[in-house]
Tab-separated table of C-alpha atoms in Angstrom:
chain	number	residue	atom	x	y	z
R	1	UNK	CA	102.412	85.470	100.648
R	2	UNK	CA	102.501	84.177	97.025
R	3	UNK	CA	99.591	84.812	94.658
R	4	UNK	CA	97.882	82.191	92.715
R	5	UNK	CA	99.258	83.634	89.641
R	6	UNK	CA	102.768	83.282	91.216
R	7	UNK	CA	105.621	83.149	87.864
R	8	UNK	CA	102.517	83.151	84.790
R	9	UNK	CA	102.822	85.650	81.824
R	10	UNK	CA	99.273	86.587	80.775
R	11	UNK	CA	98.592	88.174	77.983
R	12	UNK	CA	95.071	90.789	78.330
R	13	UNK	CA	92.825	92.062	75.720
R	14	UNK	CA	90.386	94.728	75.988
R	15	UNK	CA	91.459	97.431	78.890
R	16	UNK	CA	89.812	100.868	77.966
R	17	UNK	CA	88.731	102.132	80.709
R	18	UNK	CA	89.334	101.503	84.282
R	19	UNK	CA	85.481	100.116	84.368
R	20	UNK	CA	86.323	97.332	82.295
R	21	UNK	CA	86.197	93.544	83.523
R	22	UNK	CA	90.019	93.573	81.669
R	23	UNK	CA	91.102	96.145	83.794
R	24	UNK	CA	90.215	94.410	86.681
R	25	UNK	CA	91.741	91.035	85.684
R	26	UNK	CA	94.570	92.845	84.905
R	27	UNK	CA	94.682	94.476	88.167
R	28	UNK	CA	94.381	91.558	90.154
R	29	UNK	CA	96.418	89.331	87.982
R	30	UNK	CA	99.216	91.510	88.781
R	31	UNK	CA	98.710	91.471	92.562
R	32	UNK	CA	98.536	87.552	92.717
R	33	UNK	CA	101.938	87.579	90.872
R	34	UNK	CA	102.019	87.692	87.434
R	35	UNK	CA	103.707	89.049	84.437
R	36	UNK	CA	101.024	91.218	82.652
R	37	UNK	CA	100.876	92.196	78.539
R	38	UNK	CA	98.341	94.242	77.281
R	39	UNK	CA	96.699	94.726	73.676
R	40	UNK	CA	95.099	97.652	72.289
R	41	UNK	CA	92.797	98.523	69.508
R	42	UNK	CA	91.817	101.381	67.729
R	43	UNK	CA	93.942	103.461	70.503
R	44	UNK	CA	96.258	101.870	72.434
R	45	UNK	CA	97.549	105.330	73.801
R	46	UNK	CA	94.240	105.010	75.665
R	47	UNK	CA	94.827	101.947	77.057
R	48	UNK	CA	98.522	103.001	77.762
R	49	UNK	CA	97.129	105.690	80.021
R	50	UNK	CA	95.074	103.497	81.609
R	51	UNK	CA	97.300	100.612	82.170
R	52	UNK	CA	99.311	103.735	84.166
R	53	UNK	CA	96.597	102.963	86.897
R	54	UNK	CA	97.963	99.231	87.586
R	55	UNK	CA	99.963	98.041	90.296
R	56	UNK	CA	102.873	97.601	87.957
R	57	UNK	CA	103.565	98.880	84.445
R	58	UNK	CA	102.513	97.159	81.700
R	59	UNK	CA	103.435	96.675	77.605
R	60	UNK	CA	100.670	97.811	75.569
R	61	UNK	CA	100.809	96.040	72.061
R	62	UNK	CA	98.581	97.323	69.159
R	63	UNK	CA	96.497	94.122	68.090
R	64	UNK	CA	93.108	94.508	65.565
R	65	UNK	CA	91.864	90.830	65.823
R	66	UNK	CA	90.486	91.026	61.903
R	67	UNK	CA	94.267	92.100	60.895
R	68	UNK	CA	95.731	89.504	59.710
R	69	UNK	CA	99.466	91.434	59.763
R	70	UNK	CA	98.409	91.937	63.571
R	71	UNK	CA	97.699	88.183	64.217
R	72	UNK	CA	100.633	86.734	62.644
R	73	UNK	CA	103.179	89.191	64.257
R	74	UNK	CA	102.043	88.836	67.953
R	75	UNK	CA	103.411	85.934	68.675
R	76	UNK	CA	107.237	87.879	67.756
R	77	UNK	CA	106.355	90.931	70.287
R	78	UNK	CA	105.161	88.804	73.277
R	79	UNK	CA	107.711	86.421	72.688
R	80	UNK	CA	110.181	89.813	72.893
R	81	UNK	CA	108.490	90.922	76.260
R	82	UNK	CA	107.537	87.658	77.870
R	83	UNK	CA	109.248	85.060	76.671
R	84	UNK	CA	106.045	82.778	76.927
R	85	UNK	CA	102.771	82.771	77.899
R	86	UNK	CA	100.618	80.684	80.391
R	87	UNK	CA	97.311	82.637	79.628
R	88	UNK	CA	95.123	84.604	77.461
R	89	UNK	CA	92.316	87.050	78.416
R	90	UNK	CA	89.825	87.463	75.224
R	91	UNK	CA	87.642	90.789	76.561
R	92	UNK	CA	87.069	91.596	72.413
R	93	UNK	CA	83.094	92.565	71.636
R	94	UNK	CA	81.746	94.784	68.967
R	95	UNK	CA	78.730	95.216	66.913
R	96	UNK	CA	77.458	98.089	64.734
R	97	UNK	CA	74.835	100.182	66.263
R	98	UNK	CA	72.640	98.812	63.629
R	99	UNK	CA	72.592	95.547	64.961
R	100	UNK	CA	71.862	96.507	68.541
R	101	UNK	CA	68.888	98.527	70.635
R	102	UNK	CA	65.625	96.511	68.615
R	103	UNK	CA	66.719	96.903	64.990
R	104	UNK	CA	66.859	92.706	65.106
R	105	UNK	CA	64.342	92.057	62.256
R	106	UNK	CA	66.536	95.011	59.727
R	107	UNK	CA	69.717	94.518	60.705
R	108	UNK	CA	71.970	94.022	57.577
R	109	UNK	CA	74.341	90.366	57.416
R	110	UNK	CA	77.086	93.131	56.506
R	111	UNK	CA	76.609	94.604	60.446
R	112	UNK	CA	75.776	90.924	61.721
R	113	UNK	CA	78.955	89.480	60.026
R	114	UNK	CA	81.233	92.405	62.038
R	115	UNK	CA	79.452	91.133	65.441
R	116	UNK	CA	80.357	87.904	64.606
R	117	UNK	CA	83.900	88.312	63.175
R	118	UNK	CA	85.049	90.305	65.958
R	119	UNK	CA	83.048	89.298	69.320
R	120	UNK	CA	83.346	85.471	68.167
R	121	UNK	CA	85.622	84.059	65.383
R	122	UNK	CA	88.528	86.384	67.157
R	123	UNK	CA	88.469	84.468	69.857
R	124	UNK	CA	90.041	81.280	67.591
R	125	UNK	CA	92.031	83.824	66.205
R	126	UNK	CA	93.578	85.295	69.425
R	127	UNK	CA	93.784	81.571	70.578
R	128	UNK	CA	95.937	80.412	67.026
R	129	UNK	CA	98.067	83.852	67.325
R	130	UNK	CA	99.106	83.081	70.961
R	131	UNK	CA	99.704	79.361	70.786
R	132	UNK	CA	102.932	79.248	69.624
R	133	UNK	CA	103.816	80.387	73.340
R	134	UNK	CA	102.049	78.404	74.698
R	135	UNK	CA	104.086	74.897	74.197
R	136	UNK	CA	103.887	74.251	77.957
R	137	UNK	CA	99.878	74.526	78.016
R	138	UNK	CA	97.869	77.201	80.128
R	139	UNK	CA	94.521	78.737	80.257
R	140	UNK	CA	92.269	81.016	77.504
R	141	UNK	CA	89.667	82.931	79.085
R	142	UNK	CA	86.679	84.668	76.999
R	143	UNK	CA	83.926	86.971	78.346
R	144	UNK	CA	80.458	86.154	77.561
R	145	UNK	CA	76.460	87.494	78.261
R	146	UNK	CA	74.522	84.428	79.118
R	147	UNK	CA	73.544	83.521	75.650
R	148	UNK	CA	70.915	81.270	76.832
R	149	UNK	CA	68.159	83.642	76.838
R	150	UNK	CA	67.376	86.374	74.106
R	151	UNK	CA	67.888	89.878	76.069
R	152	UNK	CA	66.266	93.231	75.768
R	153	UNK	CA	67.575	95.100	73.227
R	154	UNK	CA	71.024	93.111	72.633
R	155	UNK	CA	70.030	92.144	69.486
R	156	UNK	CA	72.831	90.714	67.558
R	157	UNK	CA	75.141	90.678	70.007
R	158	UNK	CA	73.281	87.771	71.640
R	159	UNK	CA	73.827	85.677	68.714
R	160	UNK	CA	77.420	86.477	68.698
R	161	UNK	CA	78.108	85.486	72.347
R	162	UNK	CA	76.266	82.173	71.378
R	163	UNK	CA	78.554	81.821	68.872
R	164	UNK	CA	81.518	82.572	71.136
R	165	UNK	CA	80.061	79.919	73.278
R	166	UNK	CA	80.604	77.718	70.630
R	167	UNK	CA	83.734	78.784	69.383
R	168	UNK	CA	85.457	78.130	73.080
R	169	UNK	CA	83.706	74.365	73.801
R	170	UNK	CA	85.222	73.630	70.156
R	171	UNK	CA	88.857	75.353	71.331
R	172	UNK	CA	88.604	73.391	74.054
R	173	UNK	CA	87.878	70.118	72.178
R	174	UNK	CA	90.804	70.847	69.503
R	175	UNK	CA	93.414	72.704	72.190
R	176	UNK	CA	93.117	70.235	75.235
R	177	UNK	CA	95.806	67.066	73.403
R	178	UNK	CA	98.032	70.569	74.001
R	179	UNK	CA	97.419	71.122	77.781
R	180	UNK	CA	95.641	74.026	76.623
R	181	UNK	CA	92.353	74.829	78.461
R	182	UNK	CA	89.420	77.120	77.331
R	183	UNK	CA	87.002	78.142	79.575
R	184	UNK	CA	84.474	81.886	79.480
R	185	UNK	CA	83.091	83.874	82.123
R	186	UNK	CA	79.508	84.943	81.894
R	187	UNK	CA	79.306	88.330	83.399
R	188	UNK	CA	76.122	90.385	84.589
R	189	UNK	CA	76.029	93.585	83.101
R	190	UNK	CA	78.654	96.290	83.921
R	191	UNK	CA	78.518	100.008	83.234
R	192	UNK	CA	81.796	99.854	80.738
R	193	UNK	CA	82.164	101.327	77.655
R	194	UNK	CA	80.654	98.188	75.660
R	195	UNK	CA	77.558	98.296	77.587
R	196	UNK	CA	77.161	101.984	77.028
R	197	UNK	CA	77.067	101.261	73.391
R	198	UNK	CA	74.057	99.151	73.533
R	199	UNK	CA	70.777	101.208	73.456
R	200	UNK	CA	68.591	101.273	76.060
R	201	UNK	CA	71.173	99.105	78.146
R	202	UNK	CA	69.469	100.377	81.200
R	203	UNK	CA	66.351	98.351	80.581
R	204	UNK	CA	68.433	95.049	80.244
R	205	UNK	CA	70.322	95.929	83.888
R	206	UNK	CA	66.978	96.565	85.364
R	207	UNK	CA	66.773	92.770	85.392
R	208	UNK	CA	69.331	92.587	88.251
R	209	UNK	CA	67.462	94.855	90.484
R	210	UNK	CA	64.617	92.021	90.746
R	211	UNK	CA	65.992	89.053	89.917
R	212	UNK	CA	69.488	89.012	92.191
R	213	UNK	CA	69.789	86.851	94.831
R	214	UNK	CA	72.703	88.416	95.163
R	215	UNK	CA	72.913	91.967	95.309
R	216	UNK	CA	74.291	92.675	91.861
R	217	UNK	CA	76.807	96.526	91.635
R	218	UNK	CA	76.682	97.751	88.340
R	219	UNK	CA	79.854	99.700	88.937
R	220	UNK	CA	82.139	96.713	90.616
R	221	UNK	CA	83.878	94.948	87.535
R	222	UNK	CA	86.213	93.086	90.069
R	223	UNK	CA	84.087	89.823	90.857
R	224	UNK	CA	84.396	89.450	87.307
R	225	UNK	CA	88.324	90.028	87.356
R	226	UNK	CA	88.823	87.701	89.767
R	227	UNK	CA	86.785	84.788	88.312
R	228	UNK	CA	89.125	85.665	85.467
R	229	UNK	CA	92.267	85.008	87.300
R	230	UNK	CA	91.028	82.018	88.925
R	231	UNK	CA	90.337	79.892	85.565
R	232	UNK	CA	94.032	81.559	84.695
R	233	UNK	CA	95.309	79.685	87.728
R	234	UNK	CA	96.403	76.418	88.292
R	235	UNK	CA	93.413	75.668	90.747
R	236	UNK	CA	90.702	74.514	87.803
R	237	UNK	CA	93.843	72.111	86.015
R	238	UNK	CA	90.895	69.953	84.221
R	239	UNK	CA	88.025	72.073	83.501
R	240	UNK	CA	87.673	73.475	79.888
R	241	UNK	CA	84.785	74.066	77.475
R	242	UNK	CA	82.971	75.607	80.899
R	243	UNK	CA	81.295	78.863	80.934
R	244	UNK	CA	81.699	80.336	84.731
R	245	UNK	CA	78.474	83.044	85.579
R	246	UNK	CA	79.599	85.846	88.082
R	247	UNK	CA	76.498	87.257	87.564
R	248	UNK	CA	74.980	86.981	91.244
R	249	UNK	CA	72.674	83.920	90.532
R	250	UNK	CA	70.278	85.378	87.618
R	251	UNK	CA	71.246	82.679	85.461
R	252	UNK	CA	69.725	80.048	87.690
R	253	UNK	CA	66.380	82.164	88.356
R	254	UNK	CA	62.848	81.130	86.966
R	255	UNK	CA	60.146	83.592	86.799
């Protein structure tokens, strides 16, 4: 049988660990057909190892989305490996530990501007360094945490997803004339390495325990991955700026 992703070149960001939602995309990107590239950053000999663990090997390109060098030669090495590309996977977070686990009121605008620069303005960046391969249109996909709602002990992050939010309804505004869709999935929480770098991350999962209507597994990133890999496909051709929740229906819960 063909896969959905039958003949696309995707290009992934974020696989550090085989618990990440880009793993998992990844993973079943592959096995619904497609051509799979991979970027890494601070250690993409990590990711290297890890992309060992997919159905089929995988280039691992070094990419720091502040780098300017980075960003401006991408489009060169995927264009070496791929040719072209029909889709992007931005799974790019970070914020200082300052700016996380109740420190909201102290937190520095040096700490906040890193959040931001790196969990939200990359995604325009990622989106500009890719779309020179992208002449025949395709799909960007982003990762967000319901930005709706101010979270226990996310902090800063939570204004940075908002302002991811942002970035992709304005990506899809400016990218769509291109054939060029931008859409995000809004994920419930996961037990990968970003979420262990948020303190007292338990207390925010805890949510899902009580508020699920769906029983919600910390430990299975693949509804994610496959939400992913549906917006990559051809079968949502004229639905951008849209954030998609795979979160077993907390987002639609009242008290």
């Amino acid at each position: 049988m063909s896969g959905i992703l039958d003949g696309k070149r995707i290009l992934i960001t974020g696989v550090l660990m085989e618990s990440s939602i880009a793993f998992h995309a990844a993973k079943v990107a592959q096995e619904q057909g497609a051509e799979v590239i991979l970027t890494a950053f601070p250690r993409p000999t990590l990711t290297e190892r890890i992309a060992r663990k997919l159905p089929k090997p995988a280039k691992v390109i070094e990419l720091d989305v502040t780098n300017t060098e980075h960003l401006d030669r991408l489009a060169g090495l995927v264009r070496d490996e791929l040719g072209s590309l029909d889709g992007v996977v931005h799974s790019i977070g970070f914020a200082p530990q300052d700016a996380l686990g109740g420190n909201f009121l102290n937190t520095p605008f040096e700490s906040v501007s890193t959040a931001m620069h790196v969990s939200a303005f990359s995604l325009k960046s990622l989106a500009m360094a890719c779309k020179p391969l992208m002449s025949e249109g395709g799909s960007i996909v982003g990762l967000t945490f319901d930005a709706q709602f101010a979270w226990p002990q996310y902090d800063w992050m939570g204004p940075a997803k908002a302002a991811l939010e942002a970035t992709s309804r304005y990506l899809a505004r400016d990218l769509g004339p291109d054939g060029i869709r931008c859409n995000l999935i809004s994920a419930g929480p996961l037990g990968s390495m970003a979420a262990k770098s948020i303190p007292g991350f338990d207390g925010l999962a805890d949510v899902w325990n009580t508020r699920a209507p769906l029983a919600w597994d910390m430990k299975d990133p693949e509804p994610a991955g496959r939400g992913i890999v549906a917006l990559l496909s051809d079968f949502f051709p004229r639905t951008t700026g849209e954030i998609i929740h795979v979160d077993s229906g907390v987002h639609m819960m009242g008290a």
